[in-house]
mmCIF file with all atom_site columns, C-alpha atoms in Angstrom:
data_model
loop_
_atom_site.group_PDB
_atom_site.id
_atom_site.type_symbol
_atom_site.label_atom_id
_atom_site.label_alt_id
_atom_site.label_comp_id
_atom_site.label_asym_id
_atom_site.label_entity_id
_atom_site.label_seq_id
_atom_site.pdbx_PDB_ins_code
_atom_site.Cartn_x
_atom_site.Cartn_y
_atom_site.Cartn_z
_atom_site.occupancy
_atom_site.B_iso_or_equiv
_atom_site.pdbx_formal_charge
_atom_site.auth_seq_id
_atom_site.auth_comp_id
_atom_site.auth_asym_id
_atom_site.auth_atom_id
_atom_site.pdbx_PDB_model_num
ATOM 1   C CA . UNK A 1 1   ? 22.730  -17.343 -12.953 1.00 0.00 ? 1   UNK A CA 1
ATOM 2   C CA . UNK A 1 2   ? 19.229  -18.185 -13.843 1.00 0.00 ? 2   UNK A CA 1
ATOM 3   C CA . UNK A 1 3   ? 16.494  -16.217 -11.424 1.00 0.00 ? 3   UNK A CA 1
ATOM 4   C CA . UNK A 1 4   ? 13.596  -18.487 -10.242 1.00 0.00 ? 4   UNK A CA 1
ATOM 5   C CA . UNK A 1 5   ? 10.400  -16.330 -10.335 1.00 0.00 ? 5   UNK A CA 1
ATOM 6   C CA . UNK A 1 6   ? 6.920   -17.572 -8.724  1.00 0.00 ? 6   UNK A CA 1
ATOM 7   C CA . UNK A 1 7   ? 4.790   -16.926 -11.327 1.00 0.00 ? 7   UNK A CA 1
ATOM 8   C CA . UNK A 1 8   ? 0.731   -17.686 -9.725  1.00 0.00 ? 8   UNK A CA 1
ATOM 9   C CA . UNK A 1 9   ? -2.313  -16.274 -8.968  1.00 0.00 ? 9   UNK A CA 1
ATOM 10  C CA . UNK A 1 10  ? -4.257  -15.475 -6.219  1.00 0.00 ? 10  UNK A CA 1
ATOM 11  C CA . UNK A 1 11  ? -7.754  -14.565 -4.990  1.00 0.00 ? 11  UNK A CA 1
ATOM 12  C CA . UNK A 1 12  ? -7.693  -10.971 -3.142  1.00 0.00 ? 12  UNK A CA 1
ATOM 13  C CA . UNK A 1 13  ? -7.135  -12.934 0.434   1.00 0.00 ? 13  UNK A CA 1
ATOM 14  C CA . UNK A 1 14  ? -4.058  -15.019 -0.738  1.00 0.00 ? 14  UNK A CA 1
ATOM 15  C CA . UNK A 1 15  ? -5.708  -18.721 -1.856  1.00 0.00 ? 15  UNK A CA 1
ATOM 16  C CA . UNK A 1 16  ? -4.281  -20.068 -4.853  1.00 0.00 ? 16  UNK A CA 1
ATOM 17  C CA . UNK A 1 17  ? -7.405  -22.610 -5.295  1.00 0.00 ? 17  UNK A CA 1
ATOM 18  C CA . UNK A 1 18  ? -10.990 -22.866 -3.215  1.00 0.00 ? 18  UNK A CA 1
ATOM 19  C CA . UNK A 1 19  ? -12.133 -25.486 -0.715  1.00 0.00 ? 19  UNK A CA 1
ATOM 20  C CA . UNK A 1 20  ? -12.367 -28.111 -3.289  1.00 0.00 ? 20  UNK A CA 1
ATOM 21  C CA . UNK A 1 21  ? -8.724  -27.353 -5.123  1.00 0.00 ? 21  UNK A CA 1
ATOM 22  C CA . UNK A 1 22  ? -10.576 -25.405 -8.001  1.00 0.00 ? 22  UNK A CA 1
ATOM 23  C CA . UNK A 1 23  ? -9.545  -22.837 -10.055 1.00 0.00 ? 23  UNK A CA 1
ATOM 24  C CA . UNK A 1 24  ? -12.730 -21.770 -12.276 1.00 0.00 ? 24  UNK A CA 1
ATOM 25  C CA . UNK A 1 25  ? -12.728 -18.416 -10.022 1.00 0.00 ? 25  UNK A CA 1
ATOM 26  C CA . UNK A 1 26  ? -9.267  -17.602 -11.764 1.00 0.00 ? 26  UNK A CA 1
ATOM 27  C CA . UNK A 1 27  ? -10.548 -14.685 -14.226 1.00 0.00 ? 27  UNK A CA 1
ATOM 28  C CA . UNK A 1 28  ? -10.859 -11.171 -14.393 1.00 0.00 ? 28  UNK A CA 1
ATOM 29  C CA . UNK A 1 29  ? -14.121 -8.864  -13.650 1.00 0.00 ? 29  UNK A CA 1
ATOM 30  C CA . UNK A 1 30  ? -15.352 -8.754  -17.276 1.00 0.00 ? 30  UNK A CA 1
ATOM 31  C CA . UNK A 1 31  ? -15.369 -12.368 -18.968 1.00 0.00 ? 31  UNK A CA 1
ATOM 32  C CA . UNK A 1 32  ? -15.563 -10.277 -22.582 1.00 0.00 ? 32  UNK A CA 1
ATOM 33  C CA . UNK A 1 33  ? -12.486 -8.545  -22.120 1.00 0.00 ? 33  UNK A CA 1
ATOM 34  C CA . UNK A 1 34  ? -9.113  -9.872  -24.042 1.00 0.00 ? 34  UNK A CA 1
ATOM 35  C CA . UNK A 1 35  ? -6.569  -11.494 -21.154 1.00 0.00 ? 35  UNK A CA 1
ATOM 36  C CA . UNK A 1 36  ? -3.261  -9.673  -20.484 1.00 0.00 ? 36  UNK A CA 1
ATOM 37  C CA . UNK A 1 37  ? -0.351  -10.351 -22.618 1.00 0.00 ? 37  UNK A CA 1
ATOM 38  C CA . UNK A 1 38  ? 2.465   -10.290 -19.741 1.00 0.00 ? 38  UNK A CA 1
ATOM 39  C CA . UNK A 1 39  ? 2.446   -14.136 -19.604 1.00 0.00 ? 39  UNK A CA 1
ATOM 40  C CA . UNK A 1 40  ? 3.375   -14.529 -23.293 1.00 0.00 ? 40  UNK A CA 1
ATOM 41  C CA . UNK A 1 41  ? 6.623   -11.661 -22.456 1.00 0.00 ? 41  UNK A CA 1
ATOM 42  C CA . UNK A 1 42  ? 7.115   -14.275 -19.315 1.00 0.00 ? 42  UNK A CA 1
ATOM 43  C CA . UNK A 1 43  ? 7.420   -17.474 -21.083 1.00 0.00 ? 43  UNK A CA 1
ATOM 44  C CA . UNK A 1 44  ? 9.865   -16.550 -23.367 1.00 0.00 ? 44  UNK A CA 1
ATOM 45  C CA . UNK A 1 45  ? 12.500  -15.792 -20.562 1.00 0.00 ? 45  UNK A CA 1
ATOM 46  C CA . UNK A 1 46  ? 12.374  -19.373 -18.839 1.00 0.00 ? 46  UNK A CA 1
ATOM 47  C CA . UNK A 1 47  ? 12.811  -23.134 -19.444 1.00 0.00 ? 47  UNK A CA 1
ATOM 48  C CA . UNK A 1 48  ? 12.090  -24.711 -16.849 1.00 0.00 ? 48  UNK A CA 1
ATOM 49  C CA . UNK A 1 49  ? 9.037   -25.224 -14.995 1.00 0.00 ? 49  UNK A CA 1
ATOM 50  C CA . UNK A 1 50  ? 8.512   -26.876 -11.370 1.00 0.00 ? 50  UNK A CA 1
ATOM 51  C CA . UNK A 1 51  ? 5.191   -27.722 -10.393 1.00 0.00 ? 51  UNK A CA 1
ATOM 52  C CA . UNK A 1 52  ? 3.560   -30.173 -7.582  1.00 0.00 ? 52  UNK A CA 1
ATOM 53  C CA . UNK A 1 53  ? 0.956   -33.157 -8.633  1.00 0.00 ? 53  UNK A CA 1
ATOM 54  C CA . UNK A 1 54  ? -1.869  -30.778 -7.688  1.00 0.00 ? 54  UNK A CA 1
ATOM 55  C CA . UNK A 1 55  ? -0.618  -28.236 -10.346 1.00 0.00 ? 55  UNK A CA 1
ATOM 56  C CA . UNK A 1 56  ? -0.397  -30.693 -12.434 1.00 0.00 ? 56  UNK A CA 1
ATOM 57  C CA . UNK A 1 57  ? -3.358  -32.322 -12.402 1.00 0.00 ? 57  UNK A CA 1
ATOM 58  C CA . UNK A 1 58  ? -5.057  -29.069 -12.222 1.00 0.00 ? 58  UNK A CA 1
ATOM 59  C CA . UNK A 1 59  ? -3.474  -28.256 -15.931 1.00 0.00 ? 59  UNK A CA 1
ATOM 60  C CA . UNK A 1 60  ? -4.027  -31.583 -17.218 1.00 0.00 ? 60  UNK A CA 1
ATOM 61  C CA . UNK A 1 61  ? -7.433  -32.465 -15.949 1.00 0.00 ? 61  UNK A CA 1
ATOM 62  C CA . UNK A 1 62  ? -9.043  -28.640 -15.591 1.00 0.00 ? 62  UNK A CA 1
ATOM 63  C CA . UNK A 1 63  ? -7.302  -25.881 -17.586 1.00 0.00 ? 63  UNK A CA 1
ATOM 64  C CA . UNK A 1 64  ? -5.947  -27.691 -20.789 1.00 0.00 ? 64  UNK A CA 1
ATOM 65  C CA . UNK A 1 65  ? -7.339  -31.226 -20.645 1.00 0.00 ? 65  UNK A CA 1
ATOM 66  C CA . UNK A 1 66  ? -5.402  -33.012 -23.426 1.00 0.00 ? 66  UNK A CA 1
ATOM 67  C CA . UNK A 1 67  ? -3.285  -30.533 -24.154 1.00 0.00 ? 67  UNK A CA 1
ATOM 68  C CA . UNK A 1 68  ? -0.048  -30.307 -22.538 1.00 0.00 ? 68  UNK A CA 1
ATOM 69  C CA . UNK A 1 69  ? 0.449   -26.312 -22.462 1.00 0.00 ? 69  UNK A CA 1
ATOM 70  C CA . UNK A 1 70  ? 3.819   -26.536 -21.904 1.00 0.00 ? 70  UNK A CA 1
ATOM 71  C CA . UNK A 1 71  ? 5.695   -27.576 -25.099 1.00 0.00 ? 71  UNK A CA 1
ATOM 72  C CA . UNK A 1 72  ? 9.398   -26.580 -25.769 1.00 0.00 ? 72  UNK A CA 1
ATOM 73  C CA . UNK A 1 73  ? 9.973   -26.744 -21.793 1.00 0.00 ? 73  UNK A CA 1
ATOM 74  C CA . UNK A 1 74  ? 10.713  -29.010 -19.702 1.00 0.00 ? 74  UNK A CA 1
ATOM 75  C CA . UNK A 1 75  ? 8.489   -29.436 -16.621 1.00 0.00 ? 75  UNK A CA 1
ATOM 76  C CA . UNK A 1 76  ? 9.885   -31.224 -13.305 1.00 0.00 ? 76  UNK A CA 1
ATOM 77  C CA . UNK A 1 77  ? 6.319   -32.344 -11.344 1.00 0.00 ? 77  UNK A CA 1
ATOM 78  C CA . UNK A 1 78  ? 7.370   -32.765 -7.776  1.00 0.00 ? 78  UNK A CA 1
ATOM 79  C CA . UNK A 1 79  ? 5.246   -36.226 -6.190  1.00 0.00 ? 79  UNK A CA 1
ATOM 80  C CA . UNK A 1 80  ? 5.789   -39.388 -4.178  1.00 0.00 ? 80  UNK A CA 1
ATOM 81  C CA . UNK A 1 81  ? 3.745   -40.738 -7.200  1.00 0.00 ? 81  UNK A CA 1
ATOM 82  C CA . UNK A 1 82  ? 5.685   -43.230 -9.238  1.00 0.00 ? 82  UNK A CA 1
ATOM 83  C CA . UNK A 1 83  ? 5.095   -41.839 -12.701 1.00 0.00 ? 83  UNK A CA 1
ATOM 84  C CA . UNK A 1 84  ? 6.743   -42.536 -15.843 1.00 0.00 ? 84  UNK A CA 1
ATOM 85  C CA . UNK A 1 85  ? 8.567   -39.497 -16.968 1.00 0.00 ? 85  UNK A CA 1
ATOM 86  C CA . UNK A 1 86  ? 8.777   -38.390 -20.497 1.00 0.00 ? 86  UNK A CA 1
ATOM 87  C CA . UNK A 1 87  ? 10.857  -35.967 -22.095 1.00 0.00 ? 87  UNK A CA 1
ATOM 88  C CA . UNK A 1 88  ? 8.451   -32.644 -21.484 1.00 0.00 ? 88  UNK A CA 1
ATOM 89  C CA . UNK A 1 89  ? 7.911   -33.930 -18.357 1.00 0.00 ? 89  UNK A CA 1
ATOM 90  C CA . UNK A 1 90  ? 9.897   -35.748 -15.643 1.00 0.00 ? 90  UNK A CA 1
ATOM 91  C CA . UNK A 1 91  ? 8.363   -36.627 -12.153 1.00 0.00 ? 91  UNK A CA 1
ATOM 92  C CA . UNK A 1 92  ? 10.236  -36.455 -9.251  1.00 0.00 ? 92  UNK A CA 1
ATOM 93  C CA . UNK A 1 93  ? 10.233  -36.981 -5.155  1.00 0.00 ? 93  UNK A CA 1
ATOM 94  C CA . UNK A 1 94  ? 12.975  -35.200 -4.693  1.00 0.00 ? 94  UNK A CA 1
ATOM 95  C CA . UNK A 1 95  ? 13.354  -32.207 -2.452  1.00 0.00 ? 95  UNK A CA 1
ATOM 96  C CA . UNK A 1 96  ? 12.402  -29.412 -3.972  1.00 0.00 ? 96  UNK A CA 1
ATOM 97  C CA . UNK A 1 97  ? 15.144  -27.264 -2.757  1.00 0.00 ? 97  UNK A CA 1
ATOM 98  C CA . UNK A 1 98  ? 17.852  -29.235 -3.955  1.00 0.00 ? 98  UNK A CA 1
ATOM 99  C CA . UNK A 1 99  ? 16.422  -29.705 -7.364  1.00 0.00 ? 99  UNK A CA 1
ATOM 100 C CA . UNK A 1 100 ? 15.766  -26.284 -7.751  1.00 0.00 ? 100 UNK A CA 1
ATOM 101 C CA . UNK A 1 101 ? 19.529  -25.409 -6.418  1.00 0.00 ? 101 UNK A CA 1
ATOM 102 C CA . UNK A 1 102 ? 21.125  -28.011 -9.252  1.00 0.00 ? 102 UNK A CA 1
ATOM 103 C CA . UNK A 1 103 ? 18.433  -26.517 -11.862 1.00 0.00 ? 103 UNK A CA 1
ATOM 104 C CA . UNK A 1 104 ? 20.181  -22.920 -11.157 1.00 0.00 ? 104 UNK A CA 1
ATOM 105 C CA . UNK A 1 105 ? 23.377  -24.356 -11.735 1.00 0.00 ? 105 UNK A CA 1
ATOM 106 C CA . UNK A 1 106 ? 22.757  -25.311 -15.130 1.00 0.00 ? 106 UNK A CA 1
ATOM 107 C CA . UNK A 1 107 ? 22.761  -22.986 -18.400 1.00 0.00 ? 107 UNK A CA 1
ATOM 108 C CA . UNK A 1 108 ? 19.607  -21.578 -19.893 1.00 0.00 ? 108 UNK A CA 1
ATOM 109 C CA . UNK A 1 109 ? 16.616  -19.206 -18.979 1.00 0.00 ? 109 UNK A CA 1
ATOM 110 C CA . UNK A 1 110 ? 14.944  -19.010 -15.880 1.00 0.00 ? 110 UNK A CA 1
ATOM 111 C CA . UNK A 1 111 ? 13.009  -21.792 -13.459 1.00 0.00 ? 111 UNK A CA 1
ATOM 112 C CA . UNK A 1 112 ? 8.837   -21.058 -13.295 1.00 0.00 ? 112 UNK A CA 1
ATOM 113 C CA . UNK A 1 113 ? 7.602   -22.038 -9.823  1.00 0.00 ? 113 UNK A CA 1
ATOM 114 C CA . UNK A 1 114 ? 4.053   -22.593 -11.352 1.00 0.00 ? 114 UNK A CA 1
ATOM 115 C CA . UNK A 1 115 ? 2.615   -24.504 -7.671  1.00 0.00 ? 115 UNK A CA 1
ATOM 116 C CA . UNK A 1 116 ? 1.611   -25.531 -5.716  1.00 0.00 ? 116 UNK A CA 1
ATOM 117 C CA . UNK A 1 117 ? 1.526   -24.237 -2.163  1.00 0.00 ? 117 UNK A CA 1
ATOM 118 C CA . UNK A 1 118 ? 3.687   -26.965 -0.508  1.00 0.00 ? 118 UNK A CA 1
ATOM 119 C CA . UNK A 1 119 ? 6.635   -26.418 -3.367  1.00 0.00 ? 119 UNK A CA 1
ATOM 120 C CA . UNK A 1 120 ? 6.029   -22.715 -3.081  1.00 0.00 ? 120 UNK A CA 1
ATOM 121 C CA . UNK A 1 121 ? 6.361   -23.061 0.764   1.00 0.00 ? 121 UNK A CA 1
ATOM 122 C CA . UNK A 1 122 ? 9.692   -25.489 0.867   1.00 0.00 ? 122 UNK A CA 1
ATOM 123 C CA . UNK A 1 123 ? 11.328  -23.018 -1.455  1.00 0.00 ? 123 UNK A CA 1
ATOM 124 C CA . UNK A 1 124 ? 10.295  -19.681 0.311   1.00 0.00 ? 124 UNK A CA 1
ATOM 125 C CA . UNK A 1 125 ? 11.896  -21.318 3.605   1.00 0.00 ? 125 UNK A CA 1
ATOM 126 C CA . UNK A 1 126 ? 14.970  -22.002 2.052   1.00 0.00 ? 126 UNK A CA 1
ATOM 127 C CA . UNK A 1 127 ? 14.709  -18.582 0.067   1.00 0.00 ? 127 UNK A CA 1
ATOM 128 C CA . UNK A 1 128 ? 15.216  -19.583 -3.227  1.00 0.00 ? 128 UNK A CA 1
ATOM 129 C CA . UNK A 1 129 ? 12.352  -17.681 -5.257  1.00 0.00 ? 129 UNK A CA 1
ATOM 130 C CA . UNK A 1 130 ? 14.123  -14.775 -6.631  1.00 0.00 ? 130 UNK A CA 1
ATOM 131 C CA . UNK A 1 131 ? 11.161  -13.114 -8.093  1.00 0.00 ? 131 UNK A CA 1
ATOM 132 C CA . UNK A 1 132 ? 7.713   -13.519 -7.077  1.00 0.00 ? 132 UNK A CA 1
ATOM 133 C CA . UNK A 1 133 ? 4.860   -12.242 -10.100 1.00 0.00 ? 133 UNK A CA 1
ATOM 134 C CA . UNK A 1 134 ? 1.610   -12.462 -8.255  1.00 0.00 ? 134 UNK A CA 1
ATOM 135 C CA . UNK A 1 135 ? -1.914  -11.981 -10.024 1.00 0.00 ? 135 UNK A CA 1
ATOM 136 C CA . UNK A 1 136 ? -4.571  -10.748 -7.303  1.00 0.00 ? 136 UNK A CA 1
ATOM 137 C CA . UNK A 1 137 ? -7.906  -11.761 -8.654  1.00 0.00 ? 137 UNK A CA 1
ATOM 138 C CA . UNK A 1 138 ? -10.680 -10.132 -7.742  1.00 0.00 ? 138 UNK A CA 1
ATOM 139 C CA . UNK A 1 139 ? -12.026 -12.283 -6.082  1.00 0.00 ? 139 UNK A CA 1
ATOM 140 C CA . UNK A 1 140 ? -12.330 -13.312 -1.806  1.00 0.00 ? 140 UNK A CA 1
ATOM 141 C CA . UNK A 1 141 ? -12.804 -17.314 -1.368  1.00 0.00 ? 141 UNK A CA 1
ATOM 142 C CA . UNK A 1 142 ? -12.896 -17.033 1.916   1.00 0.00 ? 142 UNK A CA 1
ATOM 143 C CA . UNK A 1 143 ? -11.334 -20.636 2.104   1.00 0.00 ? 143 UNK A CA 1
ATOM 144 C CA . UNK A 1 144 ? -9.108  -23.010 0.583   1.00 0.00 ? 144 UNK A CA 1
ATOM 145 C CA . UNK A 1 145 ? -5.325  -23.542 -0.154  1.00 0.00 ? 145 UNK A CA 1
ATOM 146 C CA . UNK A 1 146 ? -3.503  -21.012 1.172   1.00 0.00 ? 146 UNK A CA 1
ATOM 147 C CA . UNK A 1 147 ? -0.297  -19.454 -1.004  1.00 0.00 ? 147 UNK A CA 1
ATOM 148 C CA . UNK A 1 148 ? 1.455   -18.073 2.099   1.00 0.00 ? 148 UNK A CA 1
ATOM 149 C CA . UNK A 1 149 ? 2.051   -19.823 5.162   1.00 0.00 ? 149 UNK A CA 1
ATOM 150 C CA . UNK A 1 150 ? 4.132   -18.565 7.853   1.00 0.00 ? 150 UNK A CA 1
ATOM 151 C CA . UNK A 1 151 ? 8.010   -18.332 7.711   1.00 0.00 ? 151 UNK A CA 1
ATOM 152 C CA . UNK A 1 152 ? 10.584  -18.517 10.501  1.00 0.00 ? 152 UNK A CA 1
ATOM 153 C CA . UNK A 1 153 ? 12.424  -15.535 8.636   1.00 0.00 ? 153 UNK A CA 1
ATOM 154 C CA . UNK A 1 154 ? 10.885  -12.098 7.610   1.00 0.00 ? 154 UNK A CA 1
ATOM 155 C CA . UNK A 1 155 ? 11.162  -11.839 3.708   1.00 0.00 ? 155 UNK A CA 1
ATOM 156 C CA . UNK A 1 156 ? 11.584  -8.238  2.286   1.00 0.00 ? 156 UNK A CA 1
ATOM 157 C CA . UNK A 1 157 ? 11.155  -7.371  -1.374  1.00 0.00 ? 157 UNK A CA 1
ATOM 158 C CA . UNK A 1 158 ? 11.510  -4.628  -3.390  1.00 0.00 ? 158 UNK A CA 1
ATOM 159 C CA . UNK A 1 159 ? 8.375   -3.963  -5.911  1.00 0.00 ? 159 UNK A CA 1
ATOM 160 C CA . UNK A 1 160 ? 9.488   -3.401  -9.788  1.00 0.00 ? 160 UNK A CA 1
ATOM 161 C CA . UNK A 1 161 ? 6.164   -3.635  -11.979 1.00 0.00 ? 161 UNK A CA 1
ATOM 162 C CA . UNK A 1 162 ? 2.593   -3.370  -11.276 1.00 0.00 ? 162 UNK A CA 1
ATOM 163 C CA . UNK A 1 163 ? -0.121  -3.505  -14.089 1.00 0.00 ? 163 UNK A CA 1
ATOM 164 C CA . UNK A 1 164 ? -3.606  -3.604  -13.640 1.00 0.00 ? 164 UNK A CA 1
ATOM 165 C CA . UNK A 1 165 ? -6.436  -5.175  -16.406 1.00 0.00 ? 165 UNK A CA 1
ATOM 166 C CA . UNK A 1 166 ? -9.867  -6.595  -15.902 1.00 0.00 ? 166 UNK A CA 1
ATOM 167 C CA . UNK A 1 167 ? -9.740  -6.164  -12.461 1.00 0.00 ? 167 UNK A CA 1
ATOM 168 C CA . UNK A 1 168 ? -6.604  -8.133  -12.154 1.00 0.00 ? 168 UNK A CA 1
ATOM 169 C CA . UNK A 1 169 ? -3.603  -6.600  -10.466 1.00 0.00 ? 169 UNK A CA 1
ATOM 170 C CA . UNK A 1 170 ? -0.267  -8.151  -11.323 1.00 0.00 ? 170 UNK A CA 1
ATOM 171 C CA . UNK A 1 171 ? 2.187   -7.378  -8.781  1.00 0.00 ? 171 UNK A CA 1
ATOM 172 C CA . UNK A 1 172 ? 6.134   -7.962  -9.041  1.00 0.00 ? 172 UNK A CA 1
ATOM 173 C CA . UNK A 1 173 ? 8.079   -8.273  -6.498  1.00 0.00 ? 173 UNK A CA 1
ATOM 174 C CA . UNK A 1 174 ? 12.097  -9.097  -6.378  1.00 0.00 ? 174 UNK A CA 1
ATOM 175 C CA . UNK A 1 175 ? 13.842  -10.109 -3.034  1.00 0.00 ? 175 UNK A CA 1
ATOM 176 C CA . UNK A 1 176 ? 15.685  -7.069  -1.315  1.00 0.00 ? 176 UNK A CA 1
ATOM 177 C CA . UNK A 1 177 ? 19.472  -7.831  -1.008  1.00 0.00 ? 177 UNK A CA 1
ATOM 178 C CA . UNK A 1 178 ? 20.957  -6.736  2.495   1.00 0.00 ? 178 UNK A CA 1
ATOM 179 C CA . UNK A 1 179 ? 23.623  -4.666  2.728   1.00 0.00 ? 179 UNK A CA 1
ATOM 180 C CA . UNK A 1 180 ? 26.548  -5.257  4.632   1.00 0.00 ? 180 UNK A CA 1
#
């Protein structure tokens, strides 16, 4: 069955944007240095991507303006906003639990929970993130939209991979299965 993996970064004290939804702070310590290459070994093992609009806007309006980054997958961008959907890219209000349990159902490669904090959030209380690949920046905001929020349920994971580059520290995490 396909994994779903939250794939994000975050400054050092756990915001995925600052107080005004940016993400220009989302680099490492030396802006000379070549990124990492362990998103191109990621994006070859899923096909799917779920998103909210802020995500989405974010990558259309701030990170690849004009340039849909995405190609070859197809991107579900969870809003109450009645968009027109296209073939890349389908908008949808529905719950992102349920789409994300029919989406695991289906044949292919894994689901990328790309954002934003409210999808993260609904799927974390229903425990459906399988994997979670977290990039600590280093850098402290000190404000703005949080990744974590609290849970009614403690969440244990078992860490598999850390690298560290530039400052950034990539951290992977899968969930811990109980034993009977």
């Amino acid at each position: 069955m396909k994994k779903v993996i939250l794939f994000i970064a975050a400054s050092l004290d756990g915001y995925i944007a600052d107080r005004r939804g940016g993400v220009g702070w989302l680099k490492g310590q030396d802006d000379d240095l070549e990124p990492s290459k362990s998103y191109d070994s990621f994006i070859k093992g899923v096909d799917t991507i779920i998103m909210g609009w802020n995500t989405y806007r974010q990558v259309t309006e701030e990170l690849a303006p004009g340039n849909w980054p995405y190609a070859g997958l197809t991107s579900y961008v969870v809003t109450h906003r009645n968009r027109p959907s296209t073939e890349a890219v389908k908008f949808t209000s529905e719950n992102p639990g349920l789409l994300v349990t029919h989406l695991k159902q289906q044949s292919g490669k894994d689901i990328w929970v790309c954002g934003g904090s409210s999808v993260v959030q609904q799927l974390m209380r229903e425990q459906l993130i399988d994997v979670f690949h977290i990039s600590i920046i280093p850098t402290i905001l000190g404000g703005g939209v949080r990744l974590w929020d609290t849970l009614e349920h403690e969440l244990e994971l078992q860490l598999v991979e850390t690298q560290n580059y530039n400052g950034i520290t990539e951290l992977i995490y899968e969930r811990r299965q109980r034993s009977c």
